[in-house]
Amino acid sequence: MRIQESPKHLKTALRNGREIAGKLNENNKNLQFFLGLHNADPFSLNVRQTISQLSEAGFQTLLVDNASIDATWNLVQSLSSEHSGFVLGVRNPFNVGATGSFLLNADLYQSPGVGFLCQDDEYYHNHGPLLEQLVSESDEGVVGVASAMDRIKLG
């Protein structure tokens, strides 16, 4: 690809170069989750637990491997299979960073809201339902809702 090509052509080339594992069911929630991964082997147990909790609660997750050099893509494929209908796995052809990874794959979302997760965080079992509740109770025009889930201790 020539560097002079437009951003639109670059995005198209990157999307054409990504690999996709799994398929999502029709979405009936106002919120889907994005979990970007890069060399996530050390966090595979946390990732598995998070995906299991979200899937059991009926939430869909876009699980994106940002061109890892370890076994992360194997993890993504495994979770896409184990949680069929609830996890769509994607492997970016290049590491485009966290924000780039989300924006590159934004065409795969089916809901108006997106919840962002980190590969190295642990989440309580009610994280998905709590964020969905906060989103549904938000005033029109609110563009973001966040929760610390007791991870931050003050005082």
Short mmCIF file of C-alpha atoms in Angstrom, two decimals:
data_model
loop_
_atom_site.label_atom_id
_atom_site.label_comp_id
_atom_site.label_asym_id
_atom_site.label_seq_id
_atom_site.Cartn_x
_atom_site.Cartn_y
_atom_site.Cartn_z
CA MET A 1 0.00 0.00 0.00
CA ARG A 2 1.28 3.46 -0.86
CA ILE A 3 1.47 6.00 1.98
CA GLN A 4 -0.19 8.61 -0.24
CA GLU A 5 -3.48 6.70 -0.22
CA SER A 6 -6.40 8.34 1.56
CA PRO A 7 -7.45 7.42 5.12
CA LYS A 8 -10.62 5.87 3.69
CA HIS A 9 -8.57 3.54 1.49
CA LEU A 10 -6.29 2.69 4.41
CA LYS A 11 -9.27 1.82 6.64
CA THR A 12 -10.74 -0.34 3.88
CA ALA A 13 -7.41 -2.14 3.39
CA LEU A 14 -7.08 -2.78 7.13
CA ARG A 15 -10.67 -4.04 7.39
CA ASN A 16 -10.11 -6.32 4.40
CA GLY A 17 -6.98 -7.68 6.11
CA ARG A 18 -8.60 -8.57 9.43
CA GLU A 19 -9.57 -12.09 10.40
CA ILE A 20 -12.95 -12.76 12.02
CA ALA A 21 -13.93 -15.70 14.22
CA GLY A 22 -17.48 -16.47 15.28
CA LYS A 23 -20.76 -14.75 14.66
CA LEU A 24 -23.02 -12.69 16.90
CA ASN A 25 -26.68 -13.47 17.49
CA GLU A 26 -29.20 -10.71 16.89
CA ASN A 27 -28.62 -8.16 19.64
CA ASN A 28 -31.44 -7.18 21.98
CA LYS A 29 -29.37 -5.06 24.40
CA ASN A 30 -28.56 -1.36 24.34
CA LEU A 31 -24.96 -2.14 25.16
CA GLN A 32 -22.22 -4.31 23.68
CA PHE A 33 -18.67 -4.57 24.99
CA PHE A 34 -15.27 -4.00 23.42
CA LEU A 35 -12.24 -5.80 24.79
CA GLY A 36 -9.05 -5.03 22.94
CA LEU A 37 -6.19 -7.43 23.53
CA HIS A 38 -2.47 -7.29 22.85
CA ASN A 39 -0.13 -10.07 23.98
CA ALA A 40 -2.76 -11.05 26.55
CA ASP A 41 -1.37 -14.47 27.57
CA PRO A 42 -0.63 -13.27 31.13
CA PHE A 43 -4.26 -12.17 31.50
CA SER A 44 -6.02 -15.10 29.82
CA LEU A 45 -7.77 -16.28 33.02
CA ASN A 46 -9.16 -12.78 33.67
CA VAL A 47 -10.25 -12.46 30.06
CA ARG A 48 -11.98 -15.87 30.18
CA GLN A 49 -13.79 -14.97 33.39
CA THR A 50 -14.93 -11.59 32.06
CA ILE A 51 -16.24 -13.08 28.82
CA SER A 52 -18.06 -15.86 30.69
CA GLN A 53 -19.75 -13.37 33.03
CA LEU A 54 -20.85 -11.09 30.19
CA SER A 55 -22.09 -13.96 28.02
CA GLU A 56 -24.06 -15.49 30.90
CA ALA A 57 -25.73 -12.10 31.42
CA GLY A 58 -26.64 -11.97 27.71
CA PHE A 59 -24.09 -9.37 26.61
CA GLN A 60 -22.15 -9.53 23.39
CA THR A 61 -18.46 -8.71 23.21
CA LEU A 62 -16.23 -7.74 20.35
CA LEU A 63 -12.92 -9.36 21.31
CA VAL A 64 -10.10 -7.88 19.25
CA ASP A 65 -6.53 -9.16 19.03
CA ASN A 66 -4.37 -6.23 18.03
CA ALA A 67 -1.77 -8.26 16.08
CA SER A 68 -0.30 -10.04 19.10
CA ILE A 69 2.82 -12.19 18.79
CA ASP A 70 1.81 -14.66 21.53
CA ALA A 71 -1.17 -17.05 21.73
CA THR A 72 -3.79 -14.30 22.09
CA TRP A 73 -5.43 -15.10 18.73
CA ASN A 74 -5.87 -18.72 19.88
CA LEU A 75 -7.61 -17.41 23.02
CA VAL A 76 -9.89 -15.19 20.92
CA GLN A 77 -10.82 -18.07 18.61
CA SER A 78 -11.48 -20.36 21.57
CA LEU A 79 -13.74 -17.84 23.32
CA SER A 80 -15.58 -17.10 20.06
CA SER A 81 -16.37 -20.81 19.79
CA GLU A 82 -17.16 -21.40 23.47
CA HIS A 83 -19.48 -18.38 23.63
CA SER A 84 -20.98 -18.68 20.18
CA GLY A 85 -23.42 -15.87 19.43
CA PHE A 86 -22.02 -13.70 22.22
CA VAL A 87 -18.39 -13.21 21.17
CA LEU A 88 -17.14 -11.99 17.84
CA GLY A 89 -13.38 -12.38 17.55
CA VAL A 90 -11.28 -10.17 15.34
CA ARG A 91 -7.57 -10.13 14.59
CA ASN A 92 -6.25 -6.84 13.25
CA PRO A 93 -3.58 -7.18 10.55
CA PHE A 94 -1.42 -4.58 12.35
CA ASN A 95 -1.21 -3.17 15.86
CA VAL A 96 -3.23 0.02 15.47
CA GLY A 97 -3.39 0.84 19.18
CA ALA A 98 -6.38 0.66 21.51
CA THR A 99 -8.39 3.54 20.04
CA GLY A 100 -7.46 2.60 16.50
CA SER A 101 -8.55 -0.97 17.17
CA PHE A 102 -11.96 0.18 18.36
CA LEU A 103 -12.46 2.62 15.48
CA LEU A 104 -11.25 0.13 12.88
CA ASN A 105 -13.85 -2.39 14.03
CA ALA A 106 -16.71 -0.02 14.85
CA ASP A 107 -18.57 -1.30 11.78
CA LEU A 108 -19.16 -4.60 13.62
CA TYR A 109 -21.32 -3.15 16.42
CA GLN A 110 -25.08 -3.64 16.51
CA SER A 111 -26.03 -1.57 19.55
CA PRO A 112 -26.17 2.14 20.35
CA GLY A 113 -23.89 1.80 23.39
CA VAL A 114 -20.40 0.36 23.83
CA GLY A 115 -18.75 -0.63 27.10
CA PHE A 116 -14.96 -0.64 27.18
CA LEU A 117 -12.98 -3.27 29.08
CA CYS A 118 -9.26 -3.73 29.81
CA GLN A 119 -7.45 -7.04 29.41
CA ASP A 120 -5.70 -6.76 32.77
CA ASP A 121 -8.72 -5.74 34.90
CA GLU A 122 -10.99 -8.00 36.91
CA TYR A 123 -14.70 -7.23 36.81
CA TYR A 124 -17.48 -8.14 39.20
CA HIS A 125 -20.23 -10.42 37.89
CA ASN A 126 -22.68 -7.49 37.77
CA HIS A 127 -20.47 -5.14 35.74
CA GLY A 128 -22.41 -5.58 32.49
CA PRO A 129 -25.89 -5.24 34.00
CA LEU A 130 -24.79 -2.23 36.08
CA LEU A 131 -23.42 -0.37 33.06
CA GLU A 132 -26.53 -1.23 31.06
CA GLN A 133 -28.69 0.19 33.85
CA LEU A 134 -26.62 3.37 34.03
CA VAL A 135 -26.89 3.81 30.25
CA SER A 136 -30.65 3.27 30.26
CA GLU A 137 -31.11 5.79 33.10
CA SER A 138 -28.91 8.44 31.45
CA ASP A 139 -30.34 11.64 30.07
CA GLU A 140 -30.48 12.01 26.32
CA GLY A 141 -27.23 13.44 25.05
CA VAL A 142 -25.02 11.69 27.61
CA VAL A 143 -22.10 10.25 25.68
CA GLY A 144 -20.35 8.22 28.37
CA VAL A 145 -20.93 6.34 31.59
CA ALA A 146 -18.16 4.86 33.74
CA SER A 147 -17.90 2.85 36.91
CA ALA A 148 -14.93 2.08 39.15
CA MET A 149 -16.55 -1.12 40.50
CA ASP A 150 -14.86 -0.65 43.92
CA ARG A 151 -11.43 -0.81 42.27
CA ILE A 152 -10.49 2.64 43.56
CA LYS A 153 -10.20 3.09 47.32
CA LEU A 154 -10.28 6.67 48.56
CA GLY A 155 -9.01 7.78 51.97
#
